[in-house]
Structure formats: structure tokens, C-alpha cells
């Protein structure tokens, strides 16, 4: 009898543990995905029934030059066209997910609304105990989460540009005593609110998911185009969430489309793959044309030209070359993309190069006198940027003549402009015998390299990918980007002009760590430093462990922190040491540093020691009495 009772109890325990393993311990995953490009039998797609919606190949009018039948040969895809408010896309099966206690739900939409009101998503109707409902409302969005018969509602104001694409992200994070709702549009948070609640128990969501018209709701269905939507059981507040797409006309509005996996798979999706950046980022946007197999290289901006004065038209430019996933090059011409920082870094224009650099790697670009200088293969080629006017074509061919091509002594792996000089640099790998150098070529008022000229030459570290100069007061600093492969963090070195020479590698003042794949550098008018990572390129996405698919800027305050103070010095702030002595013994590599100091008055000290990588290796926060050593 006792054995029978013991067996029953054991069975109950096993049953409960199995349920726990299926619910609260369930891995982060995509619960539902709809993508207009995927078929119903695709494992990446949740099977759906489509009613009053046209799913077909189409592209926006502005994409005709690049993606039309007589265009540049860029990719084209499908969208789901809701021409009337009765259109719907409904899962064939019920989508069920069960949680015990705190849990998270989130999702995304890529939509082009024709009207400012309409039902977007239903996962359970308003009568259900647990449901999610999202609607476009006049001048905004509404997110409703019903949880154990209590409804929590977030209404966020936002004026949608009708007939334009948008990327929406929403989340609902349920904790033991509150629920937090949030909505992002194109990388900007438009609404967030928390509500108190009683600790949830056993929670099951079980309903079909509907995009568009829901017969159980009084709200008319969404009218417009939908490219894709998803639902996940997690939310990661990474650079993915707060970075807008570039809206390049490709899949997911330019966010890489090659990290979709089977629905329910534990393989990390794109938002889970984003590498942590230890250096502060100010602005970021996804690298454009990754889905068309372009790889970013150079970066510059209008304010690289110190005489450029029009704040409202300052643009950021990046260069890209074409390389397929199997390594083929020369199939599409290289491009320079113009990004508008005053419009969420959306693409304003895409320029296709038609000079000698049309199929080149183009590892760096510079801006001066409304010209883009492109560096590659021991040559600099100059292209004039045509004036922009409203209604200007998005896709433009650029041409250069023989007078716009300059042969240089440098390998011309990258280039930057600074104070009447084009600085042209070499990339050299660790296995190459040649030493990398930076050559400074003076240019005249027309922007032509003065010939003949004797360039200023400074030695560079190996694997240098790009440089940019900064003037701080009367001092000049050179910033150098260095790569270390696809599985190691890259570095940005800050070097004072006095630490540069022809014969010796630069004396490094400060080091900033950044995700792998960083390329060229360029300072804007605010002193923020732009760079671009190639780690998000389709060619690298399987072989590189780091993934950071952004053009991004590092704020001026981060780059110039503690500038002017070398190693082994004291920053003069609050308490003034009467005596200060620092020595390293018996050699610099024994791992010990002895620091002695005496304060003139009692006070709280905050002593931090960082290594050359900028990583904190020692911290001492304590009270020290006056005259104590």
C-alpha cells in the first residue's frame, strides 16, 4: 500500500516537472512568423489562410531603377496587399503558449499603411482571459494585453507617414508585481507604461493569430501593405530595437533577412545575435543593401569638409562593394549610399560608380567640395555629388573622367580628408612583409591633389582599416581603426600627433573596443565619430561569430574623455595630492604597480586603474585621512 502511494506521488511530481519544462523553462524562440516571401510549407513560416489579400511580387515606385525589370538587378520580393478593410491573414492552427508566473511577449511588424486606423493584430479577442490586440488608431497605436481577465492598455501617439514603410516593435513584460508595455517605431520609442498587478499564476494564451480584419472586433481591418510579422516569447533591449532600418527597398526594409530559422527553433534569431558594444553608441542604423549582398567599407560625411556650413543638408555617406555569399565579385557595380541624419538615417540617394573603381573594394571614402573621393588599388577617384532636390531619383549613376583619377604611392586601402590634405592609408595583414603607412597629400582649392608633391608619411599599425583626424584646441589627434578578425573585438586607437613618425608605430594614448568588422572612420560636425561594420554582411554571416550590422557613431564625450592626460598622471579635479609617485618594478611586465600619494586634507578617494584596452583592472573607493600615505 505504501509503495503504491509512493508511486502515485512520484508520477505526480514527474508530471509537474514535465509541465514546468514545457512552459517556464521553454527556450527563447519565435512563436509565430508571417513573411510574404515564404510559402506555407516553409518551416520558417507559420501556416496561414489568406482572405481578401493579394500576395505578389511588387516594389515601390522609387525602387524601379534598382529593382525593376530593366533595372540594376537588385532583389525583389513579395508583399501582402490589403486593398480593403476586410482583408485578413489567419493562422490555420491555434497558437498556444503557457507560462507559470512572470513571462514576456513581443513582436514586430513591417507595414506600409494606407489609412491611419485599422486592426493590425489579434491573438485572442477581447472576451478571452489572456490575449494580445494591436490597432492603428488616429494619430497613434494601441497595444492591449488581457491577462487573467484584466486588460492593460498602452496608447501611444504617433503620426504615420501614409504610403511609407515602417518597422514596429512592441513588448509586454510581465513580472511578479507589474506589467510593462512598450512600442517602438523605426528605432524610436513612442510609448511605454507600467501597471501594477497581482502575481500571475498559470497563464495560457490559446487562439489563432490574425493580421487585419477580426470579425469579433468592431474596429475595421488594416488597410495597406504588410511585408512580415512575428511573435516571440522574449524581448531583448539591444541595439536591434533602437536602430532604424535604412529602407533600402529590400526584405525587412533593409534589416538582414538571412537569420530567420524554423518557427519554434532554439537557434538564435537576428535580435539575439547582436554583439555587445563596450563603447557607447550615439546613433546607429542598419547597414543598407546587405540583402542585396553588398559589403560596407568606407564612411564619410559632409562635415569632414571644415568649410561645409549647411547644417540642414549634412549627409553621411558609406561605400559598399558587391560580393556574393559564395565569394563572387564583379557582378554588380560598387555604390556610395547617402544617409540622411535628419530623417532617421533613411537612404536619400544611392550612387552607382561608373569610373575605374566601379568594381573595386573601395575601402575608404572622403568628402571635400561636394565631391566623394574613393580609395582603392593605388588610386583615388573623385566623383561630384549632384545637387539634391525634392523629387530627385533615389538611384543615380555617377561618372568620372581621367582628370579625376590620381595615382598615389599608398596602397589606397582607405582615405580621409583633414585640413587641406587627403590622408591615404595602407591595409597590411600580419603575414605581409610591407609596412603600412599613412600618406598626407595636399590638395588645391579645386580639390585636386597637388602634383608633384612630397606627402607627409606616418607609420600605421598592421590591420589598420581607416583613420580620422580630430583637432582638440591646438592639439591634433589621429584615430585609427584596427580589425582583429570576425571573432575578436576590433580596436580604435587614439594617438597624439607627437606620437606619430615614419619609422615607429604610433604611440597609443587610449584604446576603445568595438565589435568585429569596423572599417573606415569619419568625424562629423559635433565631433562624433562614425564607423561602419562589415560583420553583418551575408558573405560573413556564417563564418564570423560577431554580428553588428550597423553604421554607427561614437559620441565626442566618450572619445575625448581624459584627453591630454597621459599614463601615470593625476587628473586635477577635487582633492590635490601633496605628493604623488608611481613606479613599476622590477620590469613593466610583472603585473604590479605601486602608487603612493598623500592628501592635503581628509576626503573620499576614488582611484581607478585601466589597462591599455580601457578595461578597469583596479578600483579603490575609501576615506583617507590627511597626511596618511
Coordinates of C-alpha atoms in Angstrom, one line a residue:
X1 CA 0.0 0.0 0.0
X2 CA 2.8 2.3 0.9
X3 CA 4.6 1.5 -2.3
X4 CA 1.5 2.2 -4.4
X5 CA 1.0 5.6 -2.7
X6 CA 4.7 6.4 -3.2
X7 CA 4.4 5.6 -6.9
X8 CA 1.4 7.9 -7.4
X9 CA 3.2 10.8 -5.7
X10 CA 6.3 10.2 -7.9
X11 CA 4.1 10.2 -11.0
X12 CA 2.6 13.5 -10.0
X13 CA 6.0 15.0 -9.4
X14 CA 7.3 13.9 -12.8
X15 CA 4.2 15.2 -14.5
X16 CA 4.6 18.6 -12.9
X17 CA 8.3 18.7 -13.8
X18 CA 7.5 17.9 -17.4
X19 CA 4.9 20.7 -17.5
X20 CA 7.5 23.1 -16.0
X21 CA 10.0 22.1 -18.6
X22 CA 7.5 22.9 -21.3
X23 CA 6.4 26.2 -20.0
X24 CA 8.5 28.4 -17.7
X25 CA 11.7 26.7 -18.8
X26 CA 10.9 26.9 -22.6
X27 CA 13.8 28.5 -24.6
X28 CA 13.6 31.9 -26.2
X29 CA 12.0 31.4 -29.6
X30 CA 9.8 32.7 -32.3
X31 CA 6.3 31.5 -31.6
X32 CA 4.8 32.8 -34.9
X33 CA 6.1 34.3 -38.1
X34 CA 4.5 35.5 -41.3
X35 CA 6.6 36.6 -44.2
X36 CA 5.2 37.5 -47.6
X37 CA 8.2 35.8 -49.3
X38 CA 7.7 32.4 -47.6
X39 CA 5.4 29.6 -48.7
X40 CA 3.0 27.9 -46.3
X41 CA 5.2 24.8 -46.3
X42 CA 8.3 26.6 -45.3
X43 CA 9.5 25.7 -41.8
X44 CA 10.3 29.4 -41.2
X45 CA 6.6 30.3 -41.8
X46 CA 3.5 29.6 -39.7
X47 CA 0.9 28.2 -42.0
X48 CA -1.9 30.7 -42.7
X49 CA -5.1 31.3 -44.6
X50 CA -5.2 34.4 -46.7
X51 CA -8.6 36.2 -47.3
X52 CA -9.1 39.3 -49.4
X53 CA -5.3 40.0 -49.5
X54 CA -3.1 39.9 -52.6
X55 CA 0.3 38.3 -52.0
X56 CA 2.5 39.1 -55.0
X57 CA 5.9 40.5 -56.3
X58 CA 5.9 44.3 -56.1
X59 CA 8.2 47.2 -55.4
X60 CA 7.8 50.9 -54.6
X61 CA 8.0 53.4 -57.5
X62 CA 11.2 54.8 -56.1
X63 CA 12.8 51.4 -56.4
X64 CA 12.1 51.0 -60.1
X65 CA 15.6 51.9 -61.2
X66 CA 17.3 49.3 -58.9
X67 CA 14.7 46.5 -58.8
X68 CA 12.5 46.9 -61.9
X69 CA 12.7 44.6 -64.9
X70 CA 15.2 46.9 -66.7
X71 CA 17.0 48.0 -63.5
X72 CA 20.2 47.4 -61.7
X73 CA 19.3 43.8 -60.8
X74 CA 18.7 44.2 -57.1
X75 CA 16.5 41.7 -55.3
X76 CA 12.7 41.9 -55.4
X77 CA 10.2 40.3 -53.1
X78 CA 6.6 39.9 -52.3
X79 CA 4.3 42.0 -50.1
X80 CA 0.7 41.3 -48.8
X81 CA -1.6 43.9 -50.2
X82 CA -4.7 44.7 -48.0
X83 CA -6.8 46.7 -50.5
X84 CA -9.9 46.7 -48.3
X85 CA -10.6 46.7 -44.6
X86 CA -11.9 43.1 -44.8
X87 CA -8.6 41.6 -45.6
X88 CA -7.1 39.1 -43.1
X89 CA -4.2 36.6 -42.7
X90 CA -5.2 33.9 -40.1
X91 CA -3.1 31.0 -38.8
X92 CA -4.6 27.7 -39.7
X93 CA -3.9 26.3 -36.3
X94 CA -4.3 27.7 -32.8
X95 CA -1.1 29.2 -31.4
X96 CA -0.8 28.2 -27.8
X97 CA 1.8 29.2 -25.2
X98 CA 1.7 28.5 -21.5
X99 CA 3.6 30.3 -18.7
X100 CA 3.9 30.0 -15.0
X101 CA 4.2 33.4 -13.4
X102 CA 6.3 36.1 -15.0
X103 CA 6.7 36.0 -18.7
X104 CA 7.5 38.1 -21.8
X105 CA 5.8 38.5 -25.2
X106 CA 7.0 40.8 -28.0
X107 CA 6.6 41.1 -31.7
X108 CA 7.4 43.0 -34.9
X109 CA 5.6 44.4 -38.0
X110 CA 6.8 45.7 -41.3
X111 CA 3.9 47.7 -42.7
X112 CA 3.0 50.4 -45.2
X113 CA -0.4 51.8 -44.0
X114 CA -2.8 53.5 -46.4
X115 CA -5.1 54.7 -43.7
X116 CA -4.4 55.8 -40.1
X117 CA -6.8 53.4 -38.5
X118 CA -7.3 49.7 -38.6
X119 CA -6.9 46.4 -36.7
X120 CA -3.4 45.1 -37.0
X121 CA -3.1 42.0 -34.8
X122 CA -5.4 39.7 -32.8
X123 CA -4.2 36.9 -30.6
X124 CA -7.5 36.2 -28.8
X125 CA -10.5 38.5 -28.7
X126 CA -11.5 41.0 -26.0
X127 CA -13.5 38.2 -24.3
X128 CA -10.5 36.0 -23.8
X129 CA -8.9 35.8 -20.4
X130 CA -5.4 36.2 -22.0
X131 CA -4.9 38.0 -25.3
X132 CA -2.9 40.5 -27.3
X133 CA -4.5 43.0 -29.6
X134 CA -2.8 45.8 -31.6
X135 CA -4.5 48.5 -33.6
X136 CA -3.7 51.6 -35.6
X137 CA -5.7 54.5 -34.2
X138 CA -6.0 58.0 -35.4
X139 CA -2.5 59.6 -34.8
X140 CA -1.2 56.6 -32.9
X141 CA -1.1 53.0 -31.9
X142 CA -2.9 51.0 -29.2
X143 CA -1.5 47.9 -27.5
X144 CA -3.9 45.8 -25.3
X145 CA -2.8 42.9 -23.2
X146 CA -5.5 41.0 -21.3
X147 CA -4.1 38.9 -18.5
X148 CA -6.2 36.8 -16.3
X149 CA -9.3 38.8 -17.2
X150 CA -7.7 42.2 -16.5
X151 CA -6.9 44.4 -19.5
X152 CA -3.9 46.7 -19.6
X153 CA -3.8 49.3 -22.4
X154 CA -1.0 51.4 -23.8
X155 CA -2.0 54.2 -26.3
X156 CA 1.0 55.9 -28.0
X157 CA 0.8 59.0 -30.1
X158 CA 2.5 58.7 -33.5
X159 CA 1.7 60.3 -36.9
X160 CA 2.3 57.6 -39.5
X161 CA 3.5 58.7 -42.9
X162 CA 0.9 57.0 -45.0
X163 CA 2.1 55.0 -48.0
X164 CA 5.6 54.7 -46.5
X165 CA 7.1 51.7 -44.8
X166 CA 7.5 51.4 -41.0
X167 CA 9.1 48.9 -38.7
X168 CA 7.1 48.4 -35.4
X169 CA 8.3 46.6 -32.3
X170 CA 6.1 46.0 -29.3
X171 CA 6.7 44.3 -26.0
X172 CA 4.8 43.2 -22.9
X173 CA 7.0 42.2 -19.9
X174 CA 5.1 40.6 -17.0
X175 CA 6.9 40.5 -13.7
X176 CA 5.7 39.3 -10.3
X177 CA 4.1 42.6 -9.4
X178 CA 3.8 44.7 -12.6
X179 CA 3.4 44.6 -16.4
X180 CA 5.4 46.9 -18.7
X181 CA 4.1 47.7 -22.2
X182 CA 6.2 49.5 -24.9
X183 CA 6.0 50.4 -28.6
X184 CA 8.9 51.4 -30.9
X185 CA 8.6 52.7 -34.4
X186 CA 11.6 52.9 -36.7
X187 CA 14.0 52.6 -33.7
X188 CA 12.3 55.3 -31.6
X189 CA 10.3 54.5 -28.5
X190 CA 6.9 56.2 -28.9
X191 CA 5.2 54.9 -25.7
X192 CA 5.9 52.9 -22.6
X193 CA 4.0 52.4 -19.4
X194 CA 4.0 50.1 -16.4
X195 CA 0.9 48.9 -14.4
X196 CA 0.7 47.1 -11.0
X197 CA -0.8 43.6 -10.9
X198 CA -1.2 40.6 -8.7
X199 CA 1.4 38.0 -9.3
X200 CA 0.2 35.9 -12.2
X201 CA -0.2 32.2 -11.9
X202 CA -0.7 29.6 -14.6
X203 CA -1.3 31.6 -17.9
X204 CA -2.3 30.1 -21.2
X205 CA -2.7 32.0 -24.5
X206 CA -4.6 29.9 -27.0
X207 CA -6.1 31.3 -30.1
X208 CA -5.5 31.8 -33.8
X209 CA -3.4 34.8 -34.7
X210 CA -5.0 37.2 -37.2
X211 CA -3.4 40.1 -39.1
X212 CA -6.0 42.5 -40.3
X213 CA -9.8 42.2 -40.0
X214 CA -11.2 40.3 -37.0
X215 CA -14.9 39.5 -37.2
X216 CA -15.0 39.5 -33.3
X217 CA -13.9 43.2 -33.2
X218 CA -15.8 46.4 -34.1
X219 CA -12.6 48.0 -35.5
X220 CA -12.1 47.9 -39.3
X221 CA -9.2 45.9 -40.5
X222 CA -5.8 47.2 -41.5
X223 CA -5.6 48.7 -45.0
X224 CA -2.1 48.9 -46.6
X225 CA 0.8 46.5 -47.3
X226 CA 2.4 44.1 -44.9
X227 CA 5.7 42.5 -45.5
X228 CA 6.2 40.5 -42.4
X229 CA 5.2 40.0 -38.7
X230 CA 6.3 37.8 -35.8
X231 CA 5.6 37.0 -32.2
X232 CA 8.3 35.9 -29.7
X233 CA 8.4 34.8 -26.1
X234 CA 11.2 37.2 -25.2
X235 CA 12.3 40.8 -25.6
X236 CA 15.9 41.9 -25.8
X237 CA 16.6 45.7 -25.5
X238 CA 19.7 45.7 -27.7
X239 CA 20.9 47.9 -30.5
X240 CA 18.5 46.0 -32.7
X241 CA 15.5 47.6 -31.1
X242 CA 16.7 51.2 -31.1
X243 CA 18.2 51.2 -34.6
X244 CA 16.0 52.1 -37.6
X245 CA 16.1 50.2 -40.9
X246 CA 17.7 52.1 -43.8
X247 CA 14.6 51.5 -46.0
X248 CA 16.6 50.3 -49.0
X249 CA 13.7 48.6 -50.7
X250 CA 14.8 45.0 -49.9
X251 CA 13.4 42.5 -47.4
X252 CA 12.6 43.7 -43.9
X253 CA 13.2 47.3 -45.1
X254 CA 16.9 46.5 -45.2
X255 CA 17.4 44.5 -41.9
X256 CA 19.2 41.3 -42.8
X257 CA 16.8 38.5 -43.9
X258 CA 19.3 35.6 -43.5
X259 CA 18.8 35.0 -39.8
X260 CA 15.2 33.5 -40.0
X261 CA 15.0 30.0 -38.7
X262 CA 12.3 27.4 -38.2
X263 CA 9.4 28.6 -36.1
X264 CA 10.0 27.3 -32.6
X265 CA 13.7 26.7 -33.2
X266 CA 16.2 27.5 -30.4
X267 CA 18.7 28.8 -33.0
X268 CA 19.3 32.5 -32.2
X269 CA 17.4 34.9 -34.3
X270 CA 18.9 38.2 -35.6
X271 CA 18.0 40.2 -32.5
X272 CA 19.6 37.6 -30.2
X273 CA 22.8 37.7 -32.3
X274 CA 23.7 41.3 -31.9
X275 CA 27.1 41.6 -30.3
X276 CA 27.6 43.8 -27.2
X277 CA 29.4 47.0 -27.9
X278 CA 31.5 48.0 -24.9
X279 CA 31.9 51.6 -26.3
X280 CA 29.0 53.9 -26.0
X281 CA 27.0 54.5 -29.2
X282 CA 25.1 57.7 -30.0
X283 CA 23.3 56.9 -33.3
X284 CA 23.0 53.7 -35.3
X285 CA 21.2 52.4 -38.4
X286 CA 21.3 49.1 -40.1
X287 CA 23.8 48.8 -43.0
X288 CA 21.8 49.1 -46.2
X289 CA 21.8 46.7 -49.1
X290 CA 23.0 43.7 -47.1
X291 CA 20.2 41.7 -48.5
X292 CA 21.5 42.5 -52.0
X293 CA 24.9 41.1 -50.9
X294 CA 26.8 44.4 -50.6
X295 CA 29.6 44.7 -48.0
X296 CA 30.2 48.2 -46.4
X297 CA 33.7 49.7 -46.3
X298 CA 34.1 53.4 -46.3
X299 CA 32.4 56.2 -44.4
X300 CA 32.5 60.0 -44.6
X301 CA 30.1 62.9 -44.0
X302 CA 29.7 66.5 -45.3
X303 CA 31.3 68.0 -42.2
X304 CA 34.6 66.2 -43.0
X305 CA 35.0 69.3 -45.1
X306 CA 35.6 72.1 -42.5
X307 CA 34.2 74.7 -44.9
X308 CA 30.9 73.0 -45.2
X309 CA 28.3 75.2 -43.4
X310 CA 24.8 74.0 -44.2
X311 CA 23.7 72.1 -41.1
X312 CA 20.4 71.0 -42.7
X313 CA 22.0 69.2 -45.6
X314 CA 24.8 67.4 -43.8
X315 CA 24.7 63.8 -45.1
X316 CA 26.5 60.6 -44.1
X317 CA 28.0 58.5 -46.9
X318 CA 29.1 54.9 -46.9
X319 CA 30.8 52.9 -49.7
X320 CA 29.9 49.3 -50.5
X321 CA 31.1 46.7 -52.9
X322 CA 29.3 43.6 -54.1
X323 CA 30.3 40.1 -53.1
X324 CA 28.0 37.1 -53.1
X325 CA 27.8 34.5 -50.4
X326 CA 30.0 32.1 -52.4
X327 CA 32.7 34.8 -52.9
X328 CA 32.0 36.0 -56.4
X329 CA 32.7 39.7 -57.1
X330 CA 32.3 42.0 -60.1
X331 CA 28.6 41.1 -60.7
X332 CA 27.3 44.4 -59.6
X333 CA 28.9 47.8 -59.6
X334 CA 30.1 49.4 -56.3
X335 CA 27.9 52.0 -54.7
X336 CA 28.1 55.0 -52.4
X337 CA 24.9 55.5 -50.2
X338 CA 23.7 58.8 -48.9
X339 CA 22.1 58.6 -45.4
X340 CA 20.0 61.5 -44.0
X341 CA 20.7 62.0 -40.3
X342 CA 17.7 64.5 -40.1
X343 CA 15.3 61.8 -41.3
X344 CA 16.3 58.8 -39.1
X345 CA 19.3 57.9 -41.4
X346 CA 17.0 56.8 -44.2
X347 CA 18.6 56.5 -47.6
X348 CA 18.2 59.7 -49.5
X349 CA 20.1 58.5 -52.6
X350 CA 22.2 55.5 -53.8
X351 CA 25.0 56.4 -56.2
X352 CA 26.4 53.7 -58.6
X353 CA 30.0 54.2 -59.6
X354 CA 30.9 54.0 -63.2
X355 CA 34.6 55.0 -63.2
X356 CA 37.7 52.9 -62.7
X357 CA 36.6 52.0 -59.2
X358 CA 33.2 50.6 -60.4
X359 CA 34.0 47.1 -59.3
X360 CA 36.7 48.0 -56.7
X361 CA 36.8 47.1 -53.0
X362 CA 36.6 50.9 -52.1
X363 CA 37.8 50.5 -48.6
X364 CA 37.6 54.2 -47.7
X365 CA 35.9 57.5 -48.9
X366 CA 36.4 61.2 -48.1
X367 CA 34.3 64.3 -48.6
X368 CA 35.5 67.8 -49.9
X369 CA 34.0 70.5 -52.1
X370 CA 30.9 68.4 -52.6
X371 CA 33.0 65.5 -54.1
X372 CA 33.4 62.0 -52.8
X373 CA 37.0 60.6 -53.0
X374 CA 37.1 56.8 -53.4
X375 CA 40.2 54.9 -52.5
X376 CA 41.3 51.5 -53.9
X377 CA 44.2 49.8 -55.7
X378 CA 46.8 52.6 -55.5
X379 CA 44.3 55.1 -57.0
X380 CA 42.0 57.9 -55.7
X381 CA 39.0 58.7 -57.9
X382 CA 36.9 61.8 -57.4
X383 CA 33.1 61.9 -58.0
X384 CA 31.0 65.0 -57.9
X385 CA 27.7 64.7 -55.9
X386 CA 24.8 66.1 -57.8
X387 CA 22.6 68.7 -56.0
X388 CA 19.6 67.2 -54.3
X389 CA 16.1 68.5 -55.0
X390 CA 12.7 67.1 -53.9
X391 CA 11.6 64.5 -56.3
X392 CA 15.2 63.6 -57.3
X393 CA 15.6 60.0 -58.2
X394 CA 16.8 57.7 -55.4
X395 CA 19.2 55.8 -57.7
X396 CA 21.8 57.8 -59.6
X397 CA 24.8 56.8 -61.8
X398 CA 28.0 58.7 -61.1
X399 CA 30.8 59.2 -63.7
X400 CA 34.3 60.4 -63.5
X401 CA 36.8 61.3 -66.2
X402 CA 40.6 60.7 -66.4
X403 CA 41.4 64.0 -64.7
X404 CA 39.5 62.8 -61.6
X405 CA 41.8 59.8 -61.1
X406 CA 45.0 60.1 -59.1
X407 CA 47.8 57.6 -58.8
X408 CA 49.3 57.5 -55.3
X409 CA 52.2 55.8 -53.6
X410 CA 49.9 54.3 -51.0
X411 CA 48.0 51.0 -51.5
X412 CA 45.0 53.3 -51.1
X413 CA 43.1 51.0 -48.8
X414 CA 41.3 54.0 -47.2
X415 CA 41.2 57.8 -47.3
X416 CA 40.0 60.7 -45.2
X417 CA 40.2 64.5 -45.6
X418 CA 41.5 66.9 -43.0
X419 CA 42.7 70.5 -43.3
X420 CA 43.5 70.7 -47.0
X421 CA 45.0 67.3 -47.1
X422 CA 43.9 63.9 -48.3
X423 CA 45.2 61.2 -45.9
X424 CA 45.6 57.9 -47.8
X425 CA 46.4 54.7 -45.9
X426 CA 47.5 51.1 -46.4
X427 CA 46.0 48.0 -45.0
X428 CA 48.6 45.3 -44.4
X429 CA 48.0 42.0 -42.7
X430 CA 50.2 40.3 -40.1
X431 CA 51.6 37.9 -42.8
X432 CA 52.6 40.7 -45.2
X433 CA 56.2 41.9 -45.3
X434 CA 55.3 45.5 -46.3
X435 CA 55.0 48.1 -43.6
X436 CA 51.6 50.1 -43.6
X437 CA 51.9 53.8 -43.9
X438 CA 49.6 56.9 -43.9
X439 CA 50.3 59.4 -46.7
X440 CA 49.2 63.0 -46.5
X441 CA 48.7 64.5 -49.9
X442 CA 48.0 68.3 -50.1
X443 CA 45.1 69.4 -52.4
X444 CA 44.4 72.7 -54.0
X445 CA 41.3 74.9 -53.8
X446 CA 39.6 72.8 -56.6
X447 CA 40.2 69.6 -54.6
X448 CA 42.9 68.2 -56.9
X449 CA 45.9 66.5 -55.4
X450 CA 48.9 68.9 -55.9
X451 CA 51.4 67.2 -58.3
X452 CA 54.2 66.6 -57.9
X453 CA 54.0 66.5 -54.1
X454 CA 56.0 65.0 -51.3
X455 CA 53.4 63.5 -49.0
X456 CA 53.8 63.5 -45.2
X457 CA 54.2 59.9 -44.2
X458 CA 53.4 58.2 -40.8
X459 CA 53.7 54.6 -39.9
X460 CA 50.5 52.7 -39.1
X461 CA 49.7 49.5 -37.1
X462 CA 49.1 46.4 -39.1
X463 CA 45.4 45.6 -40.0
X464 CA 44.5 49.3 -40.0
X465 CA 41.1 49.8 -41.7
X466 CA 40.6 53.5 -41.6
X467 CA 41.7 56.8 -39.9
X468 CA 40.2 60.1 -39.0
X469 CA 41.8 63.3 -37.5
X470 CA 40.4 65.5 -34.7
X471 CA 41.6 68.9 -33.5
X472 CA 41.2 69.5 -29.8
X473 CA 42.1 73.1 -29.0
X474 CA 45.5 73.5 -30.6
X475 CA 46.3 69.7 -30.4
X476 CA 45.8 67.1 -33.2
X477 CA 44.8 63.5 -32.7
X478 CA 44.7 60.6 -35.1
X479 CA 42.1 57.9 -34.6
X480 CA 42.9 54.5 -36.2
X481 CA 40.5 51.6 -36.7
X482 CA 42.1 48.2 -36.4
X483 CA 40.5 44.8 -37.2
X484 CA 41.2 41.5 -35.4
X485 CA 39.1 39.0 -37.4
X486 CA 35.5 38.1 -37.1
X487 CA 35.5 36.6 -33.7
X488 CA 37.5 39.2 -31.8
X489 CA 36.7 42.8 -30.9
X490 CA 38.2 45.5 -33.1
X491 CA 40.0 48.5 -31.7
X492 CA 40.1 52.2 -32.2
X493 CA 43.4 53.8 -31.2
X494 CA 43.6 57.5 -30.2
X495 CA 47.1 58.9 -30.9
X496 CA 48.5 62.4 -30.4
X497 CA 50.3 63.9 -33.4
X498 CA 53.5 63.9 -31.4
X499 CA 53.3 60.1 -31.2
X500 CA 53.4 59.7 -35.0
X501 CA 56.5 59.1 -37.0
X502 CA 57.7 57.5 -40.2
X503 CA 59.9 54.9 -38.5
X504 CA 58.0 53.8 -35.4
X505 CA 54.5 52.5 -34.9
X506 CA 52.2 55.1 -33.3
X507 CA 52.3 55.9 -29.6
X508 CA 48.8 54.9 -28.4
X509 CA 47.1 57.3 -26.0
X510 CA 43.8 55.5 -25.5
X511 CA 42.1 52.4 -26.9
X512 CA 38.4 51.8 -27.5
X513 CA 37.0 48.3 -28.1
X514 CA 34.2 47.8 -30.7
X515 CA 32.6 44.8 -32.3
X516 CA 34.4 43.0 -35.1
X517 CA 34.3 44.2 -38.7
X518 CA 34.7 48.0 -38.1
X519 CA 36.1 49.7 -41.2
X520 CA 36.6 53.4 -42.0
X521 CA 36.3 56.4 -39.7
X522 CA 34.9 59.9 -40.1
X523 CA 34.2 62.8 -37.6
X524 CA 31.0 64.9 -38.0
X525 CA 30.4 68.5 -37.1
X526 CA 29.6 67.6 -33.5
X527 CA 32.9 65.7 -33.1
X528 CA 31.1 62.3 -33.1
X529 CA 33.0 59.5 -34.8
X530 CA 31.2 57.5 -37.5
X531 CA 32.3 54.0 -38.4
X532 CA 30.6 51.0 -40.2
X533 CA 30.9 47.3 -39.5
X534 CA 31.0 44.7 -42.2
X535 CA 30.2 41.9 -39.7
X536 CA 26.5 41.9 -40.8
X537 CA 27.3 41.1 -44.5
X538 CA 25.8 38.0 -45.9
X539 CA 29.2 36.8 -47.0
X540 CA 30.4 36.7 -43.4
X541 CA 27.3 35.7 -41.5
X542 CA 28.1 32.0 -41.2
X543 CA 31.9 32.2 -40.6
X544 CA 32.0 35.2 -38.1
X545 CA 30.8 34.8 -34.6
X546 CA 30.4 38.5 -34.0
X547 CA 27.4 40.3 -35.6
X548 CA 27.0 44.0 -35.5
X549 CA 25.2 45.1 -38.8
X550 CA 25.3 48.9 -38.2
X551 CA 26.6 52.2 -39.4
X552 CA 27.0 54.0 -36.0
X553 CA 28.6 57.0 -34.3
X554 CA 30.5 57.2 -31.0
X555 CA 29.9 60.4 -29.1
X556 CA 32.5 63.0 -28.8
X557 CA 32.5 63.0 -25.0
X558 CA 33.5 59.3 -25.0
X559 CA 36.3 59.7 -27.5
X560 CA 37.8 62.7 -25.8
X561 CA 37.4 61.6 -22.2
X562 CA 40.5 62.5 -20.1
X563 CA 42.2 63.8 -23.2
X564 CA 45.5 65.5 -22.5
X565 CA 46.3 63.2 -19.6
X566 CA 48.9 60.6 -20.3
X567 CA 49.5 57.3 -18.4
X568 CA 50.9 57.8 -14.9
X569 CA 49.3 61.3 -14.4
X570 CA 46.7 62.7 -12.0
X571 CA 43.6 64.5 -13.3
X572 CA 43.3 67.7 -11.3
X573 CA 39.7 67.7 -10.1
X574 CA 38.8 67.7 -6.4
X575 CA 41.5 66.8 -3.8
X576 CA 45.0 67.8 -4.6
X577 CA 47.7 65.2 -3.6
X578 CA 50.6 66.9 -1.9
X579 CA 52.9 64.1 -3.1
X580 CA 52.5 61.7 -6.0
X581 CA 54.8 58.9 -7.0
X582 CA 54.3 56.0 -9.3
X583 CA 56.8 53.3 -10.2
X584 CA 56.7 49.9 -11.9
X585 CA 59.2 47.3 -10.7
X586 CA 61.3 45.3 -11.4
X587 CA 60.0 45.4 -15.1
X588 CA 56.9 46.6 -16.8
X589 CA 55.6 43.0 -17.2
X590 CA 55.5 41.8 -13.6
X591 CA 51.9 42.8 -13.1
X592 CA 52.4 45.1 -10.2
X593 CA 52.1 48.9 -9.9
X594 CA 53.0 50.8 -6.7
X595 CA 51.2 54.1 -6.3
X596 CA 52.0 56.4 -3.4
X597 CA 50.1 59.6 -2.6
X598 CA 49.4 62.0 0.3
X599 CA 46.3 64.2 0.6
X600 CA 46.5 67.7 1.9
X601 CA 43.1 67.3 3.6
X602 CA 40.9 64.3 4.6
X603 CA 38.5 63.1 1.9
X604 CA 36.9 60.3 0.0
X605 CA 39.2 58.9 -2.8
X606 CA 38.1 57.2 -6.0
X607 CA 41.1 55.5 -7.6
X608 CA 40.6 53.6 -10.8
X609 CA 43.3 51.9 -12.9
X610 CA 42.5 50.9 -16.5
X611 CA 44.7 48.7 -18.8
X612 CA 45.6 49.7 -22.3
X613 CA 42.3 48.2 -23.6
X614 CA 40.4 50.6 -21.5
X615 CA 39.2 47.8 -19.1
X616 CA 39.1 48.6 -15.4
X617 CA 41.5 46.4 -13.6
X618 CA 41.5 48.1 -10.1
X619 CA 39.1 50.1 -8.1
X620 CA 39.7 51.7 -4.7
X621 CA 36.9 53.8 -3.1
X622 CA 37.7 54.7 0.5
X623 CA 38.1 57.5 3.0
X624 CA 41.7 58.7 3.5
X625 CA 42.8 61.0 6.3
X626 CA 45.1 63.9 5.6
X627 CA 48.8 63.2 5.7
X628 CA 48.2 59.4 5.5
X629 CA 50.4 57.7 2.9

